[in-house]
Amino acid sequence: MSAMTRELFFFLRLRSGIAALALLLLLGLGGVASGLLETQRQHDAIARMQPLQASDVSAISAWVSRSGDPGNAAYYTFHATWNPPSDLAFAALGLGDVAPSILRVRALGLEAQLYEGDIVNPEVAMPGRFDFAFVLIYVAPLFVILLLHDLFSAEREAGRLGVLRSTPQATARLWAPRIAVRLAGLLVALALPFLLGAFIAGTPGWKTVAVLGLIAAYLAFWALLSLAVARLGTTSIGNGMTLAALWLVLALVAPSLAHVAINTAVPLRQGAELSLLQRNAVHRAWDIPKTATMDPFFQSHPEWAGTAPVTAPFHWKWYFAFHQVGDESVATLAQQYRDGILERSRLAERLGLILPTVGVQLALHRLAETDPRAQLAYQDRIRAFHKRLRTFYYPYIFNELPFGMEDFDKAPRYAPETKQP
Amino acid sequence: MVLLLTVAAAVASSAYYRDQGALRERMEAQANADFTQQPDRHPHRVVHFGHFAMRPPSGLAAMDPGVEPFTGVMVYLEGHRQNSANFGDARQSSLLVRFGQLSPAFVLQAVAPLLLIFLGAGMVARERERGTLRQMMLAGASGGDLMIGKMLALGAAAAVMATPAVLLVGNLGLNGQVAAITGGMMLMGYGAYLVFWVVLTVLVSALTPGARPALVLLTALWALSVVVVPRVAAEAGAGLTQLATRLENDVAIQRDLRDMGDSHDPDDPYFDAFKRTTLKQYGVARVEDLPVNYRGLLGIEGERMTASLFNRYAAQNFAAMADQSRTMDLVSAISPTVALRRLSMTTAGTDLATYRRFIDEAERYRYELVQRLNRMQAESVTFKDDAAKSNDAAAEARSRVSADNWRATPAFRFPQEPAAETAARATPSLVVILVWLALAAGFAGLAASRLQRVAR
């Protein structure tokens, strides 16, 4: 323990080291603060939306209920879905910027609504956000390098290395405590801001522990790399350059090269394609016999096959049927599109097994539920909700029941899934 | 190494954007074919069938993708609605997109300066550590000559790094994809930026006592300028000006529309007045007696009302974004990298302004398309058939207009911005970079004389 106290004492007198840790702590606090502000903005937008949505529906119900036409109710009423940021989203904002956290849908074809985006300033999204994930993944390694690259070479340059090496049990009594003190300092400088943020955001214990584990593991990786270079290299400046170059490759060059490679290997044209096809399939209904729409619809929805046949050029049941048939006609493409996004994620995850920078980035965003998988899960919840909407309106439309003021209150309400481990 | 990386970036990025361009061209051709191959239809059906606008990747996207991955590429254009541009890369890629996209711009903006620092941090400082600096000064060499010599050596390395980008831009220029003036400004900006780092590196190397402090200081400056400041600036922009959500806009537009006049209310004063004016204009007493289809006229008026609101809210949104970008520019005045990035995106046609131009052009096209169809409904479909078409099959058949009309509809085109206008927009950022360079050169002059003084 005395060796530990001595090294701690040494380190506390090393002004540059303390300054570095203070700076890292400050950056960490900044990242956590801006992450918390951003998630608060997302929560606020969701809270602001609720009364607006209610007023919009009541304005529609005011005139629709006069005639009681269920088709008008289903056609004009938008229903809100939302995806509140998770209790860890502050640490890794991820897709929170370009993927919408609010989407309104109608009982019409979903494939024409599901991929809509919110209002985003791409110039803000481009440089990336200043969140805790950024401080950990990009900035922290530079501080590890700063504190460890000259561990041995500084002593050599001061002419003390030979003496220190000949001390019995040098590793246990000198180097290990010195490394431990510096790493502990880095760990504290990163963990403190995170714990503060986790406390404010109400992050559950297991997630907090998992993130602390990621921080420790990531620091350990950079520490080992730095020590290996420090051991092999001779001059402080040479070690510093080698490590900075490694950082450049691991944190910037390799991931961005892999990004272009993955997107080239898994081209995704299905999104645009399915939009074109779905639109054609939906509108073709006006030019073909009614049975050509109703028969496939009854096949997937046999419960309505017994209702009165459509004879007039227009009937709402036919109208909503062709929207559904349009969705069904592109179901394969929609699945392929979803699979393509997953495949890109999977390839990135495989890269994460080799590159710790990528691995930690992905793990952190997975825990924070701000990655593409989380976005797809939200889309799945919207799909399920859309199905509930259709099931709600169909009885009114197919049985030609009047849709009154009180029926608007019976419409299904979206409930964001309570987040589960 | 950087040379290799720039070549790899240029090749990979060019291939990617060639694919993207081909894909979008195919989608555009498909959308145009879908539109022109429609059968005889009621014009209002075609208003809802709508059209698609595809945003072609800019000619220089391979050099600098800019905001390209974070913007949608395809907008569905239909009546009464304004949809978002969808299927941007950021939403359908893995999280790796957040590490940046490997392009020649990325290599030259981020990687090349760090390499210059590695090569140059010790240039003067090591001479001082070894004592050779003093010898040279005593031998009569001037500090200025020494520093210029070091800068030339480091500048040669920078020139090698920039070569592939120059070739890429030059090649695109020869293919006619880039105007000489914008391509020239872009290369000039990158040149000045790299020279700035060359001068700064030698300057710091001359002022610091040793090679190691020079390296630490320069690396910290690099990290600040390239990695930290752009993100802090984005955070400040997003924090100070908040964007409305699409839902808020949509609800507000519906509310404003109801305040103007409720088309679902048969006794609405606004539409009642519209009816009376129209009847008076044509000198008839009933809508049935109008020489044109009143429903078509209502469609024209309704679209005019919604579009005016769409434009008003879109202008508000883009104004808020411009506010954010201004804040970002102010905060990032301390980083020459941000000025270069703006110059590069502007000249590459991958900035926010170009994206906005696309959204505006798509909306203009949408409006003209819908009004053309509404006029068709007013002129070619009788009021009687229009009213009876939902229940009477014969009237429904008569209310369809000829498919020739679809073939005669002009397709959406996204014209390039005139090069002179792009150049005008890019000039301020180029000036900022040159000011940075001038400042660094000025300090280098001071450092040179100090070098001489200290050595003697």
PDB file of C-alpha atoms in Angstrom, chain A residues 27 34-35 38 41 44-45 48-49 52-53 55-56 59-60 63 66 75-76 78 80 93-100 102 104 106 112 114-131 134 137-139 142 146 149-150 154 157 236-237 240-242 244-245 247-253 255-260 262-264 268-269 271-277 279-280 283-287 312-314 319 337 340-341 344-345 348 351 357-358 361-362 365-366 370-372 375 379, chain B residues 1 5 8-9 12-13 16 19-20 23 26-27 30-31 34-35 39-41 45 48-52 54 66-67 70-71 74 76 80-102 106 110-111 114 117-119 121-122 126 211-212 215-216 219 222-223 227-228 230-232 234-235 237-240 242-251 254-255 258 262 264-266 317 320-322 324-325 328 341-342 345 351-353 355 388-393 396 400:
ATOM      1  CA  LEU A  27     -15.201  17.125 -21.294  1.00  0.00           C
ATOM      2  CA  SER A  34     -25.440  18.069 -23.673  1.00  0.00           C
ATOM      3  CA  GLY A  35     -26.755  14.503 -23.880  1.00  0.00           C
ATOM      4  CA  GLU A  38     -30.932  16.642 -25.976  1.00  0.00           C
ATOM      5  CA  ARG A  41     -35.725  18.153 -25.751  1.00  0.00           C
ATOM      6  CA  ASP A  44     -40.459  17.815 -24.242  1.00  0.00           C
ATOM      7  CA  ALA A  45     -41.411  17.379 -27.905  1.00  0.00           C
ATOM      8  CA  ARG A  48     -45.968  19.050 -26.279  1.00  0.00           C
ATOM      9  CA  MET A  49     -47.415  16.745 -28.898  1.00  0.00           C
ATOM     10  CA  LEU A  52     -51.869  19.214 -30.037  1.00  0.00           C
ATOM     11  CA  GLN A  53     -52.827  15.760 -31.185  1.00  0.00           C
ATOM     12  CA  SER A  55     -57.060  19.150 -30.481  1.00  0.00           C
ATOM     13  CA  ASP A  56     -56.434  17.908 -34.018  1.00  0.00           C
ATOM     14  CA  ALA A  59     -61.488  19.202 -34.834  1.00  0.00           C
ATOM     15  CA  ILE A  60     -61.888  16.214 -37.156  1.00  0.00           C
ATOM     16  CA  TRP A  63     -67.328  17.569 -38.619  1.00  0.00           C
ATOM     17  CA  ARG A  66     -72.177  15.193 -38.270  1.00  0.00           C
ATOM     18  CA  TYR A  75     -59.283   8.564 -43.669  1.00  0.00           C
ATOM     19  CA  TYR A  76     -58.793  11.883 -41.895  1.00  0.00           C
ATOM     20  CA  PHE A  78     -54.053  10.693 -37.629  1.00  0.00           C
ATOM     21  CA  ALA A  80     -49.725   9.431 -32.858  1.00  0.00           C
ATOM     22  CA  LEU A  93     -27.620   9.847 -28.726  1.00  0.00           C
ATOM     23  CA  GLY A  94     -26.993   7.768 -31.847  1.00  0.00           C
ATOM     24  CA  LEU A  95     -29.835   7.767 -34.359  1.00  0.00           C
ATOM     25  CA  GLY A  96     -31.888  10.031 -32.093  1.00  0.00           C
ATOM     26  CA  ASP A  97     -31.291  12.869 -34.557  1.00  0.00           C
ATOM     27  CA  VAL A  98     -32.192  11.525 -38.004  1.00  0.00           C
ATOM     28  CA  ALA A  99     -34.705   8.846 -36.973  1.00  0.00           C
ATOM     29  CA  PRO A 100     -38.004  10.378 -35.853  1.00  0.00           C
ATOM     30  CA  ILE A 102     -42.712  10.823 -33.203  1.00  0.00           C
ATOM     31  CA  ARG A 104     -48.351   9.868 -36.889  1.00  0.00           C
ATOM     32  CA  ARG A 106     -53.510   6.749 -40.509  1.00  0.00           C
ATOM     33  CA  ALA A 112     -46.210   5.015 -47.603  1.00  0.00           C
ATOM     34  CA  LEU A 114     -43.503   4.313 -42.163  1.00  0.00           C
ATOM     35  CA  TYR A 115     -40.307   5.798 -43.596  1.00  0.00           C
ATOM     36  CA  GLU A 116     -41.235   9.460 -43.217  1.00  0.00           C
ATOM     37  CA  GLY A 117     -38.697  11.527 -41.312  1.00  0.00           C
ATOM     38  CA  ASP A 118     -38.907  14.458 -38.974  1.00  0.00           C
ATOM     39  CA  ILE A 119     -37.478  17.933 -39.531  1.00  0.00           C
ATOM     40  CA  VAL A 120     -33.707  17.596 -39.159  1.00  0.00           C
ATOM     41  CA  ASN A 121     -30.864  20.016 -39.792  1.00  0.00           C
ATOM     42  CA  PRO A 122     -28.334  17.798 -41.583  1.00  0.00           C
ATOM     43  CA  GLU A 123     -25.537  20.232 -40.797  1.00  0.00           C
ATOM     44  CA  VAL A 124     -26.080  19.563 -37.099  1.00  0.00           C
ATOM     45  CA  ALA A 125     -26.223  15.797 -37.615  1.00  0.00           C
ATOM     46  CA  MET A 126     -23.109  15.641 -39.795  1.00  0.00           C
ATOM     47  CA  PRO A 127     -20.281  16.372 -37.328  1.00  0.00           C
ATOM     48  CA  GLY A 128     -21.901  14.045 -34.812  1.00  0.00           C
ATOM     49  CA  ARG A 129     -23.073  14.948 -31.342  1.00  0.00           C
ATOM     50  CA  PHE A 130     -20.966  15.871 -28.349  1.00  0.00           C
ATOM     51  CA  ASP A 131     -22.258  13.142 -26.047  1.00  0.00           C
ATOM     52  CA  PHE A 134     -17.970  10.649 -28.126  1.00  0.00           C
ATOM     53  CA  ILE A 137     -14.577   6.590 -27.687  1.00  0.00           C
ATOM     54  CA  TYR A 138     -12.600   9.391 -29.342  1.00  0.00           C
ATOM     55  CA  VAL A 139     -11.225  11.626 -26.637  1.00  0.00           C
ATOM     56  CA  LEU A 142      -5.836  10.399 -26.347  1.00  0.00           C
ATOM     57  CA  LEU A 146      -0.804  11.142 -23.001  1.00  0.00           C
ATOM     58  CA  HIS A 149       3.285   6.704 -23.637  1.00  0.00           C
ATOM     59  CA  ASP A 150       6.406   7.895 -21.800  1.00  0.00           C
ATOM     60  CA  ALA A 154      10.676   9.438 -19.568  1.00  0.00           C
ATOM     61  CA  GLU A 157      15.465  10.251 -20.823  1.00  0.00           C
ATOM     62  CA  SER A 236       8.862   9.346 -25.789  1.00  0.00           C
ATOM     63  CA  ILE A 237       8.219  11.242 -28.983  1.00  0.00           C
ATOM     64  CA  GLY A 240       3.580   9.244 -28.842  1.00  0.00           C
ATOM     65  CA  MET A 241       3.521   9.317 -32.618  1.00  0.00           C
ATOM     66  CA  THR A 242       3.045   5.562 -32.939  1.00  0.00           C
ATOM     67  CA  ALA A 244      -1.506   8.682 -32.103  1.00  0.00           C
ATOM     68  CA  ALA A 245      -1.254   6.954 -35.480  1.00  0.00           C
ATOM     69  CA  TRP A 247      -5.618   5.980 -32.564  1.00  0.00           C
ATOM     70  CA  LEU A 248      -6.172   7.614 -35.930  1.00  0.00           C
ATOM     71  CA  VAL A 249      -6.502   4.239 -37.624  1.00  0.00           C
ATOM     72  CA  LEU A 250      -8.698   2.627 -34.955  1.00  0.00           C
ATOM     73  CA  ALA A 251     -11.007   5.559 -34.275  1.00  0.00           C
ATOM     74  CA  LEU A 252     -11.275   7.293 -37.620  1.00  0.00           C
ATOM     75  CA  VAL A 253      -9.848   5.562 -40.646  1.00  0.00           C
ATOM     76  CA  PRO A 255     -14.410   2.463 -39.212  1.00  0.00           C
ATOM     77  CA  SER A 256     -15.070   4.946 -42.002  1.00  0.00           C
ATOM     78  CA  LEU A 257     -13.400   2.679 -44.553  1.00  0.00           C
ATOM     79  CA  ALA A 258     -15.541  -0.189 -43.266  1.00  0.00           C
ATOM     80  CA  HIS A 259     -18.652   1.967 -43.539  1.00  0.00           C
ATOM     81  CA  VAL A 260     -18.152   2.553 -47.260  1.00  0.00           C
ATOM     82  CA  ILE A 262     -20.382  -2.347 -45.913  1.00  0.00           C
ATOM     83  CA  ASN A 263     -22.723   0.001 -47.753  1.00  0.00           C
ATOM     84  CA  THR A 264     -21.219  -1.061 -51.058  1.00  0.00           C
ATOM     85  CA  LEU A 268     -30.186  -0.946 -50.202  1.00  0.00           C
ATOM     86  CA  ARG A 269     -32.464   0.016 -53.027  1.00  0.00           C
ATOM     87  CA  GLY A 271     -36.739   1.364 -49.706  1.00  0.00           C
ATOM     88  CA  ALA A 272     -37.101   3.513 -52.804  1.00  0.00           C
ATOM     89  CA  GLU A 273     -38.326   0.560 -54.848  1.00  0.00           C
ATOM     90  CA  LEU A 274     -41.074  -0.397 -52.471  1.00  0.00           C
ATOM     91  CA  SER A 275     -42.312   3.192 -52.358  1.00  0.00           C
ATOM     92  CA  LEU A 276     -42.752   3.202 -56.138  1.00  0.00           C
ATOM     93  CA  LEU A 277     -44.349  -0.253 -56.247  1.00  0.00           C
ATOM     94  CA  ARG A 279     -47.930   3.537 -54.883  1.00  0.00           C
ATOM     95  CA  ASN A 280     -48.624   1.752 -58.197  1.00  0.00           C
ATOM     96  CA  HIS A 283     -53.695   3.338 -57.313  1.00  0.00           C
ATOM     97  CA  ARG A 284     -54.091   0.544 -59.858  1.00  0.00           C
ATOM     98  CA  ALA A 285     -57.246  -0.426 -57.961  1.00  0.00           C
ATOM     99  CA  TRP A 286     -59.136   2.416 -59.655  1.00  0.00           C
ATOM    100  CA  ASP A 287     -58.515   0.848 -63.069  1.00  0.00           C
ATOM    101  CA  ALA A 312     -70.790   1.198 -56.800  1.00  0.00           C
ATOM    102  CA  PRO A 313     -67.683   2.762 -58.390  1.00  0.00           C
ATOM    103  CA  PHE A 314     -66.694   3.935 -54.921  1.00  0.00           C
ATOM    104  CA  TYR A 319     -60.872   1.920 -50.630  1.00  0.00           C
ATOM    105  CA  TYR A 337     -35.297  -3.659 -46.739  1.00  0.00           C
ATOM    106  CA  GLY A 340     -30.694  -5.208 -45.376  1.00  0.00           C
ATOM    107  CA  ILE A 341     -30.476  -2.692 -42.542  1.00  0.00           C
ATOM    108  CA  ARG A 344     -25.405  -3.817 -42.367  1.00  0.00           C
ATOM    109  CA  SER A 345     -25.635  -3.729 -38.575  1.00  0.00           C
ATOM    110  CA  ALA A 348     -20.584  -3.669 -38.313  1.00  0.00           C
ATOM    111  CA  LEU A 351     -16.088  -5.581 -37.157  1.00  0.00           C
ATOM    112  CA  THR A 357     -13.542   1.445 -30.917  1.00  0.00           C
ATOM    113  CA  VAL A 358     -16.385   0.059 -33.008  1.00  0.00           C
ATOM    114  CA  GLN A 361     -19.543   2.311 -29.796  1.00  0.00           C
ATOM    115  CA  LEU A 362     -22.036  -0.362 -30.852  1.00  0.00           C
ATOM    116  CA  HIS A 365     -25.686   2.469 -28.445  1.00  0.00           C
ATOM    117  CA  ARG A 366     -27.299  -0.950 -28.122  1.00  0.00           C
ATOM    118  CA  THR A 370     -30.350   4.463 -30.149  1.00  0.00           C
ATOM    119  CA  ASP A 371     -28.999   2.084 -32.817  1.00  0.00           C
ATOM    120  CA  PRO A 372     -30.608   0.833 -36.052  1.00  0.00           C
ATOM    121  CA  GLN A 375     -35.167   2.045 -34.791  1.00  0.00           C
ATOM    122  CA  GLN A 379     -41.051   0.485 -36.666  1.00  0.00           C
TER     123      GLN A 379
ATOM    124  CA  MET B   1       0.480   6.153 -46.073  1.00  0.00           C
ATOM    125  CA  LEU B   5      -5.363   6.421 -48.009  1.00  0.00           C
ATOM    126  CA  ALA B   8      -8.327   4.429 -51.495  1.00  0.00           C
ATOM    127  CA  ALA B   9     -10.808   7.063 -50.349  1.00  0.00           C
ATOM    128  CA  ALA B  12     -14.095   3.817 -52.852  1.00  0.00           C
ATOM    129  CA  SER B  13     -16.028   7.065 -52.622  1.00  0.00           C
ATOM    130  CA  TYR B  16     -20.070   4.398 -54.110  1.00  0.00           C
ATOM    131  CA  ASP B  19     -23.612   3.395 -57.818  1.00  0.00           C
ATOM    132  CA  GLN B  20     -25.836   5.839 -55.977  1.00  0.00           C
ATOM    133  CA  LEU B  23     -29.579   3.785 -58.680  1.00  0.00           C
ATOM    134  CA  ARG B  26     -33.005   4.149 -62.460  1.00  0.00           C
ATOM    135  CA  MET B  27     -35.572   5.098 -59.816  1.00  0.00           C
ATOM    136  CA  GLN B  30     -39.060   4.186 -63.212  1.00  0.00           C
ATOM    137  CA  ALA B  31     -41.049   6.995 -61.597  1.00  0.00           C
ATOM    138  CA  ASP B  34     -44.998   4.915 -63.965  1.00  0.00           C
ATOM    139  CA  PHE B  35     -46.403   8.380 -64.414  1.00  0.00           C
ATOM    140  CA  PRO B  39     -54.244   4.691 -68.216  1.00  0.00           C
ATOM    141  CA  ASP B  40     -57.093   7.192 -68.756  1.00  0.00           C
ATOM    142  CA  ARG B  41     -57.828   8.537 -65.302  1.00  0.00           C
ATOM    143  CA  ARG B  45     -56.907  10.359 -59.091  1.00  0.00           C
ATOM    144  CA  HIS B  48     -53.314  11.400 -55.410  1.00  0.00           C
ATOM    145  CA  PHE B  49     -51.204   9.068 -57.559  1.00  0.00           C
ATOM    146  CA  GLY B  50     -48.629  11.834 -57.483  1.00  0.00           C
ATOM    147  CA  HIS B  51     -45.040  11.697 -58.562  1.00  0.00           C
ATOM    148  CA  PHE B  52     -41.586  11.169 -57.085  1.00  0.00           C
ATOM    149  CA  MET B  54     -35.212  12.019 -56.820  1.00  0.00           C
ATOM    150  CA  GLY B  66     -20.984  16.654 -46.949  1.00  0.00           C
ATOM    151  CA  VAL B  67     -24.485  16.393 -45.500  1.00  0.00           C
ATOM    152  CA  PHE B  70     -27.931  12.812 -43.531  1.00  0.00           C
ATOM    153  CA  THR B  71     -30.512  13.995 -46.045  1.00  0.00           C
ATOM    154  CA  MET B  74     -36.571  10.761 -52.526  1.00  0.00           C
ATOM    155  CA  TYR B  76     -43.235  11.584 -52.714  1.00  0.00           C
ATOM    156  CA  HIS B  80     -52.701  18.427 -50.302  1.00  0.00           C
ATOM    157  CA  ARG B  81     -49.629  17.009 -48.571  1.00  0.00           C
ATOM    158  CA  GLN B  82     -45.974  17.783 -48.262  1.00  0.00           C
ATOM    159  CA  ASN B  83     -43.929  14.694 -47.507  1.00  0.00           C
ATOM    160  CA  SER B  84     -40.390  14.407 -46.179  1.00  0.00           C
ATOM    161  CA  ALA B  85     -37.394  13.340 -48.238  1.00  0.00           C
ATOM    162  CA  ASN B  86     -36.738   9.718 -47.295  1.00  0.00           C
ATOM    163  CA  PHE B  87     -34.185   6.921 -47.587  1.00  0.00           C
ATOM    164  CA  GLY B  88     -31.127   8.925 -46.609  1.00  0.00           C
ATOM    165  CA  ASP B  89     -28.035   6.889 -45.830  1.00  0.00           C
ATOM    166  CA  ALA B  90     -27.769   7.697 -42.127  1.00  0.00           C
ATOM    167  CA  ARG B  91     -31.087   6.020 -41.339  1.00  0.00           C
ATOM    168  CA  GLN B  92     -30.358   2.852 -43.254  1.00  0.00           C
ATOM    169  CA  SER B  93     -26.694   2.363 -42.423  1.00  0.00           C
ATOM    170  CA  SER B  94     -24.965   0.865 -39.438  1.00  0.00           C
ATOM    171  CA  LEU B  95     -23.736   3.212 -36.725  1.00  0.00           C
ATOM    172  CA  LEU B  96     -20.361   3.263 -38.464  1.00  0.00           C
ATOM    173  CA  VAL B  97     -21.669   6.226 -40.465  1.00  0.00           C
ATOM    174  CA  ARG B  98     -21.094   8.237 -37.275  1.00  0.00           C
ATOM    175  CA  PHE B  99     -17.356   7.655 -37.490  1.00  0.00           C
ATOM    176  CA  GLY B 100     -17.380   9.725 -40.656  1.00  0.00           C
ATOM    177  CA  GLN B 101     -17.380   8.705 -44.260  1.00  0.00           C
ATOM    178  CA  LEU B 102     -14.071   7.920 -45.870  1.00  0.00           C
ATOM    179  CA  PHE B 106     -12.196  13.524 -44.850  1.00  0.00           C
ATOM    180  CA  ALA B 110      -8.711  15.355 -40.714  1.00  0.00           C
ATOM    181  CA  VAL B 111      -5.915  12.904 -41.412  1.00  0.00           C
ATOM    182  CA  LEU B 114      -2.118  15.141 -38.179  1.00  0.00           C
ATOM    183  CA  ILE B 117       2.237  17.450 -37.456  1.00  0.00           C
ATOM    184  CA  PHE B 118       3.981  14.109 -36.954  1.00  0.00           C
ATOM    185  CA  LEU B 119       6.435  14.867 -39.721  1.00  0.00           C
ATOM    186  CA  ALA B 121       6.718  18.868 -35.011  1.00  0.00           C
ATOM    187  CA  GLY B 122      10.390  18.129 -34.449  1.00  0.00           C
ATOM    188  CA  ARG B 126      15.121  18.910 -32.674  1.00  0.00           C
ATOM    189  CA  ALA B 211      10.182  18.215 -29.979  1.00  0.00           C
ATOM    190  CA  ARG B 212       7.893  16.561 -27.444  1.00  0.00           C
ATOM    191  CA  LEU B 215       4.078  17.434 -30.648  1.00  0.00           C
ATOM    192  CA  VAL B 216       1.751  17.511 -27.648  1.00  0.00           C
ATOM    193  CA  THR B 219      -1.803  17.314 -31.467  1.00  0.00           C
ATOM    194  CA  TRP B 222      -5.467  19.361 -34.086  1.00  0.00           C
ATOM    195  CA  ALA B 223      -7.878  17.442 -31.847  1.00  0.00           C
ATOM    196  CA  VAL B 227     -12.605  16.623 -33.590  1.00  0.00           C
ATOM    197  CA  VAL B 228     -13.967  18.664 -30.697  1.00  0.00           C
ATOM    198  CA  PRO B 230     -17.281  20.954 -34.793  1.00  0.00           C
ATOM    199  CA  ARG B 231     -19.289  18.867 -32.350  1.00  0.00           C
ATOM    200  CA  VAL B 232     -19.441  21.523 -29.673  1.00  0.00           C
ATOM    201  CA  ALA B 234     -23.349  21.547 -33.483  1.00  0.00           C
ATOM    202  CA  GLU B 235     -24.454  21.175 -29.884  1.00  0.00           C
ATOM    203  CA  GLY B 237     -26.573  25.361 -32.665  1.00  0.00           C
ATOM    204  CA  ALA B 238     -29.085  22.677 -31.714  1.00  0.00           C
ATOM    205  CA  GLY B 239     -29.350  23.987 -28.168  1.00  0.00           C
ATOM    206  CA  LEU B 240     -29.960  27.645 -28.949  1.00  0.00           C
ATOM    207  CA  GLN B 242     -35.070  24.569 -31.544  1.00  0.00           C
ATOM    208  CA  LEU B 243     -36.682  23.052 -34.624  1.00  0.00           C
ATOM    209  CA  ALA B 244     -40.396  22.322 -34.651  1.00  0.00           C
ATOM    210  CA  THR B 245     -41.400  18.688 -35.063  1.00  0.00           C
ATOM    211  CA  ARG B 246     -43.226  17.643 -38.204  1.00  0.00           C
ATOM    212  CA  LEU B 247     -46.275  16.829 -36.098  1.00  0.00           C
ATOM    213  CA  GLU B 248     -46.395  20.378 -34.712  1.00  0.00           C
ATOM    214  CA  ASN B 249     -46.171  21.785 -38.239  1.00  0.00           C
ATOM    215  CA  ASP B 250     -48.834  19.428 -39.588  1.00  0.00           C
ATOM    216  CA  VAL B 251     -51.283  20.174 -36.798  1.00  0.00           C
ATOM    217  CA  GLN B 254     -54.517  21.983 -40.423  1.00  0.00           C
ATOM    218  CA  ARG B 255     -55.536  24.518 -37.778  1.00  0.00           C
ATOM    219  CA  ARG B 258     -59.606  25.563 -40.747  1.00  0.00           C
ATOM    220  CA  ASP B 262     -63.618  24.861 -43.619  1.00  0.00           C
ATOM    221  CA  HIS B 264     -66.134  20.334 -45.076  1.00  0.00           C
ATOM    222  CA  ASP B 265     -68.710  22.876 -43.897  1.00  0.00           C
ATOM    223  CA  PRO B 266     -71.325  23.607 -46.614  1.00  0.00           C
ATOM    224  CA  ASN B 317     -38.060  25.563 -40.570  1.00  0.00           C
ATOM    225  CA  ALA B 320     -34.453  28.028 -37.878  1.00  0.00           C
ATOM    226  CA  MET B 321     -31.872  25.712 -39.468  1.00  0.00           C
ATOM    227  CA  ALA B 322     -30.046  28.722 -40.888  1.00  0.00           C
ATOM    228  CA  GLN B 324     -28.465  26.956 -36.089  1.00  0.00           C
ATOM    229  CA  SER B 325     -25.876  26.973 -38.851  1.00  0.00           C
ATOM    230  CA  MET B 328     -22.284  26.833 -35.495  1.00  0.00           C
ATOM    231  CA  ARG B 341     -15.571  22.102 -44.436  1.00  0.00           C
ATOM    232  CA  ARG B 342     -18.100  24.771 -45.339  1.00  0.00           C
ATOM    233  CA  MET B 345     -19.408  21.301 -49.024  1.00  0.00           C
ATOM    234  CA  ASP B 351     -24.376  21.530 -48.209  1.00  0.00           C
ATOM    235  CA  LEU B 352     -27.642  22.451 -46.532  1.00  0.00           C
ATOM    236  CA  ALA B 353     -28.368  25.212 -49.065  1.00  0.00           C
ATOM    237  CA  TYR B 355     -30.526  20.371 -50.055  1.00  0.00           C
ATOM    238  CA  ALA B 388     -72.193  11.315 -60.093  1.00  0.00           C
ATOM    239  CA  LYS B 389     -68.961   9.343 -60.571  1.00  0.00           C
ATOM    240  CA  SER B 390     -69.032   7.592 -57.169  1.00  0.00           C
ATOM    241  CA  ASN B 391     -72.353   5.912 -57.876  1.00  0.00           C
ATOM    242  CA  ASP B 392     -72.695   5.856 -61.646  1.00  0.00           C
ATOM    243  CA  ALA B 393     -70.290   3.683 -63.646  1.00  0.00           C
ATOM    244  CA  GLU B 396     -67.179   7.467 -63.818  1.00  0.00           C
ATOM    245  CA  ARG B 400     -61.589  10.007 -66.997  1.00  0.00           C
TER     246      ARG B 400
END
